[in-house]
Amino acid sequence: MEALFATVTGFLAASGLYLALRGRTFPVVVGLTLLSYAVNLFLFSTGGLTTDGAAVIQDGKTHYADPLPQALVLTAIVIGFAMTAFSVILAMRVRGDQGSDQVNDQRGDEAREEKS
Amino acid sequence: MQHLIILPILLPLFTGLAMLIKRDATMQPRRTIGLVSTALLVVISIALVVESSHGQISYYALGDWQPPFGIILMLDRLSALMVCLTSVLALGSLAYACAGDDKKGSNFHGLFQLQLMGINGAFLTGDMFNLFVFFEILLIASYSLLMHGGGKDRTQAGFHYVALNLAGSAMFLIALGVLYGTTGTLNMADMGQRVAELDPERQGLLKAGAFLLLVVFGLKSAILPLYFWLPRAYASAPAPVAALFAIMTKVGIYAILRVYTLIFGDSAGDLANFVQPWLWWFALATVALGGIGVLSARDLRTQVAYLILISVGTLLVGVSMDRVASLSALLYYMLHTTLVSGGLFLLADAIADQRGKAGARIVPGRGVTQPALLGLAYFVGAITVVGLPPLSGAIGKALLLNAAQPSEQPWLWSLLLLSSLAGLVAMGRSGSTIFWKAGKPDPEGPRLKPSMLAGLILLLGASPLLAIFAGPITEFTQASATQLLDPGAYTQAILAPTSGGDS
């Protein structure tokens, strides 16, 4: 299970990083989202992967999962959602303001050069 | 006053929430509320400084969960000093914003308060994951503030800033995951203790996590390979926001200082102080590049942004020397540089406002409407920011130069002094272009409003004050540095069961 988990996390992170380095805003946003998924999975696994473990202390149970990473990943997911929503809106705003969805708008740079 | 520690977080939170009520109403009540609340914050933070000056490290256990299990807020000299610095800077930039910049977009005051909440929280927390949460709060407020007022430049600079910081947050979480996985705790003091007892086999993993954390904090503080976002973002942000952002890079520096003295400090066994040699070279390179950048800037605001870069390098050099003298010097320099560069951003905006079309670009153009007033402010700001005596910049730099050991002197002295020279040349050149090569001013042009002037005087006037009261201030920073370099005191105060913490 560990090998599969690690492969999936690594693959997600690699795809996310690749997309985040692209030149248009939409792939960048998708890439950052994938990256945050990979991070969430990674964070979830930091307490060790346990199956069938109890998260809350109960009588007669000896097999426990670490509850803290679950709480952490929940926080990270919520923050990640907010950030994704924000970056989607921002990407649309960039598209509206610049008239193009390039992350580095070349035309904008030229206009600035002429001004100064 | 056991609840005093949490007030710098709660006060801006509630003020920020109150601003959401009737968002379309007139500006005046919100300005008053914002100013009163920020002035209160200054009072609270001074009370915190007084409390911490007795040298005791106190903590506030949220929900009465005793450390190391619950989240704690931690008050020592360093965090009190940082909160105080933030509130003074915020008061100055808020006063400036009240002259009309706050009307250019929606809900400036609410976002401003939430930003303050995030910054204060990051300075006060004693828990690694909580540090991440407060970083996110201050970041998401800063995203919106950066784009306050809109405009092409701002949205694009804003998108770069957001994308970079989202990637940074992802790395922060990975680093936290690694640290938690290896040490099994998130409380900073507890983590410091566990690091020393760690199984040597897992040290490599922990080291990787610590380096990753350094990358994240380096991105926030804009150290050399990770600084490219800073000049553009700061130059395009509205002036009061740029002035407040002067503290944002210092949040990164604070985090480096905190994590690498408390967790990976002298008590960390094999891993003690392992990042400092790395930091030394990167910081020096940042200083050098900042010097080149200052000379190349064609816009006054970009120039101030590069001056911030020099100060970031200077501060990190102080961190990497890791001695009482250097840490004490850097804390003094941090007070000086944050307030003065904030003031310079405000000044650059006032100049741009009065020059009409020429704006903040360093070209001969129309003269400013109030040449004597703005010229004097520019003179004071330029002298202190490049570090000429008799103002505070000179004292800060001299303390730092003095802290260097003979082996470090050739590098530090030459680079720091050369970058100061570059700053001097650049500031002199732009000052003479703007004030002396100027045409006739427009007598009907905009003038400084009283609240703008108040903000400017508060931030730039801090420099002579810092120089006059250099004695007591350096005593305090020296005591803070001594406290920082003794991680044992933190574990004693926070983890020893006999010490009754506030709850």
Coordinates of C-alpha atoms in Angstrom, one line a residue:
Chain A
M1 CA 0.0 0.0 0.0
E2 CA 2.9 2.4 0.9
A3 CA 4.4 2.0 -2.6
L4 CA 1.1 2.7 -4.4
F5 CA 0.4 5.7 -2.1
A6 CA 3.8 7.2 -2.6
T7 CA 3.6 6.7 -6.4
V8 CA 0.2 8.4 -6.6
T9 CA 1.3 11.3 -4.5
G10 CA 4.5 11.7 -6.4
F11 CA 2.7 11.5 -9.8
L12 CA 0.2 14.1 -8.7
A13 CA 2.9 16.4 -7.5
A14 CA 4.9 16.0 -10.7
S15 CA 1.8 16.7 -12.9
G16 CA 0.9 19.7 -10.7
L17 CA 4.4 21.2 -10.9
Y18 CA 4.5 20.7 -14.7
L19 CA 1.1 22.4 -15.2
A20 CA 2.0 25.2 -12.8
L21 CA 5.0 26.1 -14.9
R22 CA 2.9 26.5 -18.1
G23 CA 2.4 29.9 -19.7
R24 CA -1.4 30.2 -19.5
T25 CA -3.4 31.0 -16.4
F26 CA -5.9 28.0 -16.6
P27 CA -3.2 25.3 -16.6
V28 CA -1.4 27.2 -13.8
V29 CA -4.5 27.1 -11.6
V30 CA -5.2 23.5 -12.4
G31 CA -1.5 22.7 -11.6
L32 CA -1.7 24.5 -8.3
T33 CA -4.8 22.5 -7.4
L34 CA -3.2 19.2 -8.3
L35 CA -0.2 20.2 -6.2
S36 CA -2.4 20.9 -3.2
Y37 CA -4.1 17.5 -3.7
A38 CA -0.7 15.8 -3.6
V39 CA 0.2 17.8 -0.5
N40 CA -3.0 16.8 1.2
L41 CA -2.4 13.1 0.5
F42 CA 1.2 13.5 1.7
L43 CA 0.1 15.3 4.9
F44 CA -2.5 12.6 5.5
S45 CA 0.3 9.9 5.4
T46 CA 2.6 11.6 7.8
G47 CA 1.2 9.8 10.8
G48 CA 1.8 6.5 9.1
L49 CA -0.7 4.5 7.0
T50 CA -3.0 2.5 9.2
T51 CA -6.1 0.6 8.2
D52 CA -9.0 -0.1 10.5
G53 CA -7.5 1.9 13.3
A54 CA -9.6 3.9 15.8
A55 CA -9.0 7.6 15.8
V56 CA -10.6 8.3 19.2
I57 CA -9.6 6.4 22.4
Q58 CA -11.9 3.6 23.2
D59 CA -11.9 0.8 25.8
G60 CA -10.7 -2.5 24.4
K61 CA -9.0 -1.1 21.3
T62 CA -5.3 -1.4 20.9
H63 CA -5.0 -0.5 17.2
Y64 CA -5.0 3.3 16.7
A65 CA -4.6 5.7 13.8
D66 CA -2.9 9.0 14.4
P67 CA -5.7 11.6 14.6
L68 CA -3.6 14.7 14.2
P69 CA -2.8 14.4 10.5
Q70 CA -6.5 14.0 9.8
A71 CA -7.2 17.3 11.6
L72 CA -4.3 19.0 9.8
V73 CA -5.4 17.7 6.4
L74 CA -8.9 19.0 7.0
T75 CA -7.6 22.5 7.7
A76 CA -5.3 22.3 4.6
I77 CA -8.2 21.2 2.4
V78 CA -10.4 24.1 3.6
I79 CA -7.6 26.6 3.0
G80 CA -6.8 25.0 -0.3
F81 CA -10.4 25.3 -1.5
A82 CA -10.5 29.0 -0.6
M83 CA -7.3 29.6 -2.4
T84 CA -8.4 27.8 -5.5
A85 CA -11.6 29.7 -5.6
F86 CA -9.6 32.9 -5.3
S87 CA -7.1 32.1 -8.0
V88 CA -9.9 31.1 -10.4
I89 CA -11.5 34.5 -10.0
L90 CA -8.2 36.2 -10.2
A91 CA -7.4 34.3 -13.5
M92 CA -10.6 35.5 -14.9
R93 CA -9.8 39.0 -13.8
V94 CA -6.4 38.8 -15.5
R95 CA -8.1 37.6 -18.7
G96 CA -10.5 40.5 -18.5
D97 CA -7.9 43.1 -17.8
Q98 CA -5.2 42.0 -20.1
G99 CA -7.3 40.6 -22.9
S100 CA -5.2 37.5 -22.9
D101 CA -4.7 34.6 -20.6
Q102 CA -0.9 34.6 -20.8
V103 CA 0.7 34.6 -17.3
N104 CA 3.5 36.9 -18.7
D105 CA 1.7 39.3 -21.0
Q106 CA 4.4 40.4 -23.5
R107 CA 2.2 43.2 -24.8
G108 CA 1.8 44.6 -21.3
D109 CA 5.6 44.7 -20.9
E110 CA 6.2 46.5 -24.1
A111 CA 3.6 49.2 -23.2
R112 CA 5.4 49.7 -19.9
E113 CA 8.8 50.1 -21.7
E114 CA 7.4 52.8 -23.9
K115 CA 5.9 54.7 -21.0
S116 CA 9.2 54.8 -19.0
Chain B
M1 CA -3.7 40.6 32.5
Q2 CA -3.3 37.0 31.4
H3 CA -5.5 37.5 28.3
L4 CA -3.3 40.3 27.0
I5 CA -1.4 37.9 24.7
I6 CA -4.4 37.1 22.6
L7 CA -5.7 40.7 22.2
P8 CA -3.4 41.6 19.3
I9 CA -5.2 38.8 17.3
L10 CA -8.7 39.3 18.6
L11 CA -8.9 43.0 18.3
P12 CA -8.2 43.3 14.5
L13 CA -10.4 40.2 14.0
F14 CA -13.4 41.8 15.5
T15 CA -12.7 45.2 14.0
G16 CA -12.3 43.5 10.6
L17 CA -15.6 41.7 11.0
A18 CA -17.3 44.9 12.1
M19 CA -16.2 46.5 8.8
L20 CA -18.3 44.0 7.0
I21 CA -21.5 45.5 8.3
K22 CA -23.0 48.0 5.9
R23 CA -20.2 47.8 3.4
D24 CA -21.7 50.5 1.2
A25 CA -22.2 53.1 4.0
T26 CA -20.1 56.2 4.2
M27 CA -16.3 56.0 4.7
Q28 CA -15.9 58.1 7.8
P29 CA -17.1 55.7 10.5
R30 CA -15.0 53.0 9.2
R31 CA -11.9 55.2 9.1
T32 CA -12.5 56.2 12.7
I33 CA -13.0 52.6 13.8
G34 CA -9.9 51.5 11.9
L35 CA -7.7 54.2 13.3
V36 CA -9.0 53.8 16.9
S37 CA -8.5 50.1 16.8
T38 CA -5.0 50.4 15.3
A39 CA -4.1 53.0 17.9
L40 CA -5.4 50.6 20.6
L41 CA -3.2 47.9 19.1
V42 CA -0.2 50.2 19.6
V43 CA -1.1 50.6 23.3
I44 CA -1.6 46.8 23.7
S45 CA 1.6 46.0 22.0
I46 CA 3.5 48.5 24.2
A47 CA 2.0 46.8 27.2
L48 CA 3.2 43.5 25.8
V49 CA 6.7 44.9 25.4
V50 CA 6.7 46.1 29.0
E51 CA 5.4 42.7 30.2
S52 CA 8.0 40.8 28.2
S53 CA 10.9 43.1 29.2
H54 CA 11.1 41.3 32.6
G55 CA 12.6 38.4 30.6
Q56 CA 10.0 35.8 31.4
I57 CA 8.5 33.7 28.6
S58 CA 4.8 33.4 29.0
Y59 CA 2.3 31.4 27.0
Y60 CA -1.4 31.3 26.5
A61 CA -2.9 27.8 26.1
L62 CA -5.9 28.0 23.9
G63 CA -8.9 26.0 25.2
D64 CA -6.7 25.2 28.2
W65 CA -5.0 22.3 26.4
Q66 CA -1.7 22.2 28.1
P67 CA 1.4 22.2 25.8
P68 CA 2.7 20.2 24.0
F69 CA -0.8 18.9 23.1
G70 CA -2.8 22.1 22.4
I71 CA -2.0 25.1 20.4
I72 CA -0.3 27.9 22.3
L73 CA 0.5 31.5 21.8
M74 CA 3.9 32.4 23.1
L75 CA 5.1 35.8 24.3
D76 CA 8.8 36.6 24.5
R77 CA 10.8 39.7 23.9
L78 CA 11.1 39.1 20.2
S79 CA 7.5 38.5 19.5
A80 CA 6.4 41.5 21.6
L81 CA 8.9 43.7 19.7
M82 CA 7.6 42.5 16.4
V83 CA 3.9 43.1 17.3
C84 CA 4.8 46.6 18.5
L85 CA 6.6 47.3 15.2
T86 CA 3.7 46.0 13.2
S87 CA 1.2 48.2 15.0
V88 CA 3.2 51.4 14.7
L89 CA 3.8 50.7 10.9
A90 CA 0.1 49.9 10.5
L91 CA -1.0 53.1 12.2
G92 CA 1.2 55.2 9.9
S93 CA 0.0 53.5 6.7
L94 CA -3.6 53.5 7.8
A95 CA -3.4 57.3 8.5
Y96 CA -2.0 57.8 5.0
A97 CA -4.7 55.6 3.5
C98 CA -7.5 57.6 5.2
A99 CA -6.6 60.6 3.0
G100 CA -8.4 58.9 0.1
D101 CA -6.6 55.8 -1.0
D102 CA -9.1 53.6 0.9
K103 CA -11.9 54.8 -1.4
K104 CA -10.4 53.4 -4.6
G105 CA -11.6 49.8 -4.0
S106 CA -14.0 48.0 -1.8
N107 CA -13.5 47.1 1.8
F108 CA -10.0 48.4 2.3
H109 CA -10.3 48.8 6.1
G110 CA -11.7 45.3 6.8
L111 CA -8.9 43.6 4.8
F112 CA -6.3 45.8 6.4
Q113 CA -7.4 44.7 9.9
L114 CA -7.5 41.0 8.9
Q115 CA -4.0 41.4 7.5
L116 CA -2.9 42.8 10.8
M117 CA -4.5 39.8 12.6
G118 CA -2.6 37.4 10.4
I119 CA 0.7 39.2 11.0
N120 CA 0.3 39.5 14.7
G121 CA -0.8 35.8 14.9
A122 CA 2.3 34.7 13.0
F123 CA 4.5 36.6 15.5
L124 CA 2.7 35.3 18.6
T125 CA 2.1 31.6 17.8
G126 CA 4.2 28.8 19.4
D127 CA 2.9 26.1 17.1
M128 CA 4.2 25.2 13.7
F129 CA 0.8 24.4 12.1
N130 CA -0.7 27.4 13.6
L131 CA 2.1 29.4 12.0
F132 CA 1.0 28.1 8.6
V133 CA -2.6 29.0 9.3
F134 CA -1.7 32.6 10.2
F135 CA 0.6 32.8 7.2
E136 CA -2.5 31.9 5.1
I137 CA -4.6 34.5 6.8
L138 CA -2.1 37.3 6.2
L139 CA -1.5 36.0 2.6
I140 CA -5.1 35.9 1.5
A141 CA -5.7 39.4 3.0
S142 CA -2.6 40.6 1.2
Y143 CA -3.7 39.2 -2.2
S144 CA -6.8 41.4 -2.1
L145 CA -5.0 44.4 -0.7
L146 CA -2.3 44.2 -3.4
M147 CA -5.0 44.5 -6.0
H148 CA -6.9 47.2 -4.2
G149 CA -8.0 49.7 -6.7
G150 CA -7.5 47.4 -9.7
G151 CA -5.6 48.1 -12.9
K152 CA -3.7 46.1 -15.4
D153 CA -0.3 46.2 -13.7
R154 CA -1.7 45.2 -10.3
T155 CA -3.7 42.2 -11.5
Q156 CA -0.7 40.8 -13.3
A157 CA 1.7 41.4 -10.5
G158 CA -1.0 40.0 -8.2
F159 CA -1.4 36.8 -10.2
H160 CA 2.3 36.1 -10.0
Y161 CA 2.3 36.9 -6.3
V162 CA -0.7 34.6 -5.7
A163 CA 0.7 31.7 -7.8
L164 CA 4.1 31.8 -6.2
N165 CA 2.7 32.0 -2.7
L166 CA 0.3 29.1 -3.4
A167 CA 3.2 27.0 -4.5
G168 CA 5.0 28.2 -1.3
S169 CA 2.1 27.2 0.9
A170 CA 2.2 23.7 -0.7
M171 CA 5.9 23.4 0.2
F172 CA 5.2 24.7 3.7
L173 CA 2.7 21.9 4.2
I174 CA 5.1 19.3 2.9
A175 CA 7.8 20.6 5.2
L176 CA 5.4 20.5 8.2
G177 CA 4.4 17.0 7.3
V178 CA 8.0 15.8 7.3
L179 CA 8.7 17.6 10.6
Y180 CA 5.6 16.1 12.2
G181 CA 6.3 12.6 10.7
T182 CA 9.9 12.6 12.1
T183 CA 9.4 14.3 15.5
G184 CA 5.7 13.6 16.2
T185 CA 4.9 17.0 17.5
L186 CA 4.0 20.5 16.2
N187 CA 4.8 22.6 19.3
M188 CA 8.0 24.5 18.6
A189 CA 9.6 24.1 22.0
D190 CA 8.7 20.4 22.1
M191 CA 10.0 19.9 18.6
G192 CA 13.3 21.5 19.6
Q193 CA 13.6 19.0 22.4
R194 CA 12.7 16.0 20.2
V195 CA 15.1 17.0 17.5
A196 CA 18.0 16.6 19.9
E197 CA 16.9 13.1 20.8
L198 CA 16.2 11.9 17.3
D199 CA 17.3 8.6 15.9
P200 CA 20.3 9.4 13.7
E201 CA 18.8 7.4 10.8
R202 CA 15.9 9.8 10.5
Q203 CA 18.1 12.9 10.6
G204 CA 18.4 13.1 6.8
L205 CA 14.6 13.3 6.5
L206 CA 14.4 15.9 9.2
K207 CA 17.1 17.9 7.5
A208 CA 15.3 17.8 4.2
G209 CA 12.2 19.1 5.9
A210 CA 14.1 21.9 7.6
F211 CA 15.7 22.9 4.3
L212 CA 12.3 22.9 2.6
L213 CA 11.0 25.2 5.4
L214 CA 14.0 27.5 4.7
V215 CA 12.9 27.7 1.1
V216 CA 9.4 28.7 2.1
F217 CA 10.5 31.3 4.6
G218 CA 13.1 32.5 2.0
L219 CA 10.3 33.0 -0.5
K220 CA 8.4 35.1 2.0
S221 CA 11.4 37.1 3.0
A222 CA 12.6 37.5 -0.6
I223 CA 16.1 36.1 -0.3
L224 CA 18.2 35.9 -3.5
P225 CA 16.9 33.2 -5.8
L226 CA 13.4 33.7 -4.6
Y227 CA 13.0 37.5 -4.7
F228 CA 11.8 38.1 -8.3
W229 CA 8.2 38.7 -7.3
L230 CA 9.1 41.5 -4.8
P231 CA 10.0 44.6 -6.8
R232 CA 7.1 44.3 -9.2
A233 CA 4.5 43.5 -6.6
Y234 CA 5.7 46.2 -4.2
A235 CA 6.0 48.8 -6.9
S236 CA 2.5 48.2 -8.3
A237 CA 0.7 48.0 -4.9
P238 CA -1.1 51.0 -3.6
A239 CA 1.2 53.1 -1.3
P240 CA -0.4 52.4 2.1
V241 CA -0.5 48.7 1.2
A242 CA 3.2 48.7 0.0
A243 CA 4.1 50.4 3.3
L244 CA 2.3 47.7 5.3
F245 CA 4.0 45.1 3.1
A246 CA 7.3 46.3 4.5
I247 CA 6.6 44.1 7.4
M248 CA 5.7 41.1 5.3
T249 CA 9.3 40.2 4.3
K250 CA 10.1 40.6 8.0
V251 CA 7.5 37.9 8.8
G252 CA 9.7 35.5 6.8
I253 CA 12.8 36.7 8.6
Y254 CA 11.1 36.4 12.0
A255 CA 10.1 32.8 11.1
I256 CA 13.7 31.9 10.1
L257 CA 14.9 33.5 13.3
R258 CA 12.4 31.6 15.4
V259 CA 12.6 28.2 13.8
Y260 CA 16.3 28.0 13.4
T261 CA 17.1 29.2 16.9
L262 CA 14.4 27.5 18.9
I263 CA 14.1 24.2 17.0
F264 CA 17.4 23.8 15.2
G265 CA 19.4 26.0 17.6
D266 CA 22.3 25.2 19.9
S267 CA 20.4 22.5 21.7
A268 CA 19.6 20.4 18.5
G269 CA 22.6 18.0 18.9
D270 CA 23.9 17.0 15.5
L271 CA 21.6 19.3 13.6
A272 CA 22.6 22.4 15.6
N273 CA 22.7 25.6 13.5
F274 CA 23.1 23.7 10.2
V275 CA 21.4 26.3 8.0
Q276 CA 23.4 29.3 9.0
P277 CA 26.4 28.7 6.8
W278 CA 24.0 28.4 3.8
L279 CA 22.2 31.5 4.8
W280 CA 25.4 33.5 5.0
W281 CA 26.2 33.2 1.3
F282 CA 22.6 33.6 0.0
A283 CA 22.2 36.7 2.2
L284 CA 25.4 38.3 1.0
A285 CA 24.4 37.6 -2.6
T286 CA 21.0 39.3 -1.9
V287 CA 22.8 42.4 -0.6
A288 CA 24.9 42.5 -3.7
L289 CA 22.0 42.1 -6.1
G290 CA 19.9 44.6 -4.2
G291 CA 22.7 47.1 -4.7
I292 CA 22.7 46.5 -8.4
G293 CA 18.9 46.6 -8.5
V294 CA 18.8 50.0 -6.8
L295 CA 21.0 51.5 -9.4
S296 CA 19.0 50.0 -12.2
A297 CA 15.6 51.2 -11.0
R298 CA 13.8 53.7 -13.2
D299 CA 10.9 54.3 -10.9
L300 CA 11.1 55.6 -7.3
R301 CA 8.8 52.8 -6.0
T302 CA 10.9 50.1 -7.7
Q303 CA 14.0 51.8 -6.1
V304 CA 12.5 51.6 -2.6
A305 CA 11.5 47.9 -3.3
Y306 CA 15.2 47.2 -4.1
L307 CA 16.2 49.0 -0.9
I308 CA 14.0 46.6 0.9
L309 CA 15.9 43.8 -0.8
I310 CA 19.2 45.2 0.5
S311 CA 17.7 45.4 4.0
V312 CA 16.4 41.8 3.7
G313 CA 20.0 40.6 2.8
T314 CA 21.4 42.7 5.7
L315 CA 19.0 41.2 8.2
L316 CA 19.7 37.6 7.0
V317 CA 23.4 38.2 7.3
G318 CA 22.7 39.1 10.9
V319 CA 20.7 35.8 11.3
S320 CA 23.4 33.7 9.8
M321 CA 26.2 35.1 12.1
D322 CA 24.1 33.7 15.0
R323 CA 25.6 35.6 17.9
V324 CA 24.2 37.9 20.6
A325 CA 25.8 40.9 19.0
S326 CA 24.7 40.2 15.5
L327 CA 21.1 39.3 16.5
S328 CA 20.8 42.3 18.6
A329 CA 22.1 44.5 15.8
L330 CA 19.7 42.9 13.3
L331 CA 16.7 43.5 15.6
Y332 CA 17.6 47.2 15.9
Y333 CA 18.1 47.4 12.1
M334 CA 14.8 45.6 11.6
L335 CA 12.9 48.3 13.5
H336 CA 14.7 51.0 11.6
T337 CA 14.3 49.5 8.1
T338 CA 10.7 48.5 8.4
L339 CA 9.4 51.9 9.5
V340 CA 11.7 53.9 7.1
S341 CA 11.0 51.9 4.0
G342 CA 7.3 52.0 4.8
G343 CA 7.6 55.8 5.1
L344 CA 9.5 55.9 1.8
F345 CA 6.7 54.1 -0.1
L346 CA 4.3 56.7 1.3
L347 CA 6.6 59.5 0.3
A348 CA 7.1 58.1 -3.3
D349 CA 3.3 58.0 -3.6
A350 CA 3.0 61.6 -2.4
I351 CA 5.7 62.7 -4.9
A352 CA 4.1 60.8 -7.7
D353 CA 0.7 62.4 -6.8
Q354 CA 2.1 65.9 -7.0
R355 CA 4.1 65.5 -10.1
G356 CA 1.1 64.8 -12.3
K357 CA 2.0 62.8 -15.5
A358 CA 5.6 62.1 -14.6
G359 CA 4.5 60.1 -11.6
A360 CA 7.1 58.3 -9.7
R361 CA 9.4 57.8 -12.7
I362 CA 12.9 59.1 -12.2
V363 CA 12.8 61.6 -15.1
P364 CA 12.8 65.4 -15.2
G365 CA 9.2 66.6 -15.1
R366 CA 6.9 68.9 -13.4
G367 CA 8.0 70.0 -9.9
V368 CA 6.2 68.9 -6.8
T369 CA 3.7 71.3 -5.3
Q370 CA 5.3 71.4 -1.9
P371 CA 9.1 71.1 -2.7
A372 CA 10.3 72.2 0.8
L373 CA 8.2 69.7 2.8
L374 CA 8.6 66.7 0.5
G375 CA 12.2 67.6 -0.2
L376 CA 13.0 67.6 3.5
A377 CA 11.2 64.3 4.0
Y378 CA 13.1 62.8 1.1
F379 CA 16.4 64.0 2.5
V380 CA 15.7 62.5 5.9
G381 CA 14.4 59.2 4.4
A382 CA 17.3 58.9 2.0
I383 CA 20.0 59.6 4.6
T384 CA 18.6 57.1 7.0
V385 CA 17.8 54.4 4.5
V386 CA 21.3 54.3 3.0
G387 CA 22.8 54.5 6.5
L388 CA 24.5 57.8 6.8
P389 CA 25.0 59.3 10.3
P390 CA 23.5 60.7 12.4
L391 CA 20.2 58.8 11.9
S392 CA 19.2 55.3 12.9
G393 CA 20.4 53.5 9.7
A394 CA 24.0 54.3 10.5
I395 CA 23.6 53.0 14.0
G396 CA 22.0 49.7 12.8
K397 CA 24.6 49.1 10.1
A398 CA 27.5 50.0 12.4
L399 CA 26.3 47.6 15.1
L400 CA 26.1 44.8 12.5
L401 CA 29.5 45.6 11.0
N402 CA 30.9 45.6 14.5
A403 CA 29.4 42.2 15.2
A404 CA 31.4 40.5 12.4
Q405 CA 34.4 38.3 13.3
P406 CA 37.7 38.9 11.5
S407 CA 37.0 35.9 9.1
E408 CA 33.7 37.4 8.1
Q409 CA 34.8 41.0 7.9
P410 CA 36.2 41.1 4.3
W411 CA 32.9 39.8 2.8
L412 CA 30.4 41.6 5.0
W413 CA 32.1 45.0 5.2
S414 CA 32.9 45.2 1.5
L415 CA 29.5 44.1 0.3
L416 CA 27.4 46.0 2.9
L417 CA 29.3 49.2 2.4
L418 CA 29.3 48.9 -1.4
S419 CA 25.5 48.3 -1.4
S420 CA 25.1 51.3 0.8
L421 CA 27.2 53.3 -1.6
A422 CA 25.0 52.1 -4.5
G423 CA 21.9 53.1 -2.5
L424 CA 23.5 56.6 -1.8
V425 CA 24.3 57.1 -5.5
A426 CA 20.8 56.0 -6.6
M427 CA 18.9 58.0 -4.0
G428 CA 21.1 61.1 -4.7
R429 CA 20.5 60.8 -8.4
S430 CA 16.7 60.3 -8.2
G431 CA 16.5 63.1 -5.6
S432 CA 18.3 65.6 -7.8
T433 CA 16.3 64.6 -10.8
I434 CA 13.0 64.8 -9.1
F435 CA 13.5 68.0 -7.0
W436 CA 16.2 70.0 -8.9
K437 CA 15.7 69.2 -12.5
A438 CA 12.0 69.9 -12.1
G439 CA 10.0 72.4 -14.1
K440 CA 7.4 74.7 -12.6
P441 CA 5.1 73.1 -10.1
D442 CA 1.4 73.4 -10.7
P443 CA 0.2 75.8 -8.0
E444 CA -3.3 74.3 -8.1
G445 CA -1.9 70.8 -7.8
P446 CA -2.8 68.3 -5.0
R447 CA -1.3 69.0 -1.6
L448 CA -0.6 66.7 1.3
K449 CA -3.6 66.2 3.4
P450 CA -3.1 66.4 7.2
S451 CA -3.6 62.7 7.7
M452 CA -1.1 61.9 4.9
L453 CA 1.4 64.1 6.6
A454 CA 0.7 62.4 9.9
G455 CA 1.4 59.0 8.4
L456 CA 4.6 60.2 6.8
I457 CA 5.9 61.9 10.0
L458 CA 5.1 58.9 12.1
L459 CA 7.1 56.5 9.9
L460 CA 10.0 58.7 8.8
G461 CA 10.1 60.5 12.2
A462 CA 10.7 57.2 13.8
S463 CA 14.3 57.3 12.5
P464 CA 15.5 60.2 14.5
L465 CA 13.6 58.8 17.5
L466 CA 15.3 55.4 17.1
A467 CA 18.6 57.2 17.0
I468 CA 17.9 59.3 20.1
F469 CA 16.7 56.4 22.1
A470 CA 19.2 54.0 20.7
G471 CA 20.5 53.2 24.2
P472 CA 17.4 51.7 25.8
I473 CA 16.4 50.1 22.5
T474 CA 19.7 48.3 22.0
E475 CA 19.5 47.2 25.6
F476 CA 16.1 45.6 24.8
T477 CA 17.3 44.0 21.6
Q478 CA 20.4 42.7 23.3
A479 CA 18.3 41.1 25.9
S480 CA 16.0 39.6 23.2
A481 CA 19.0 38.2 21.4
T482 CA 20.3 36.6 24.6
Q483 CA 16.9 35.1 25.2
L484 CA 16.6 33.8 21.7
L485 CA 19.9 32.0 21.9
D486 CA 18.9 30.1 25.0
P487 CA 16.4 27.5 23.7
G488 CA 16.5 25.8 27.1
A489 CA 14.6 28.6 28.7
Y490 CA 11.8 28.1 26.3
T491 CA 11.4 24.4 26.9
Q492 CA 11.7 25.1 30.6
A493 CA 9.0 27.8 30.5
I494 CA 6.6 26.0 28.2
L495 CA 7.0 22.3 28.9
A496 CA 7.9 22.1 32.6
P497 CA 4.8 21.1 34.4
T498 CA 5.4 23.2 37.4
S499 CA 5.4 26.5 35.6
G500 CA 1.8 27.7 35.6
G501 CA 1.0 29.2 32.2
D502 CA -1.9 31.5 31.6
S503 CA -4.9 29.8 30.3

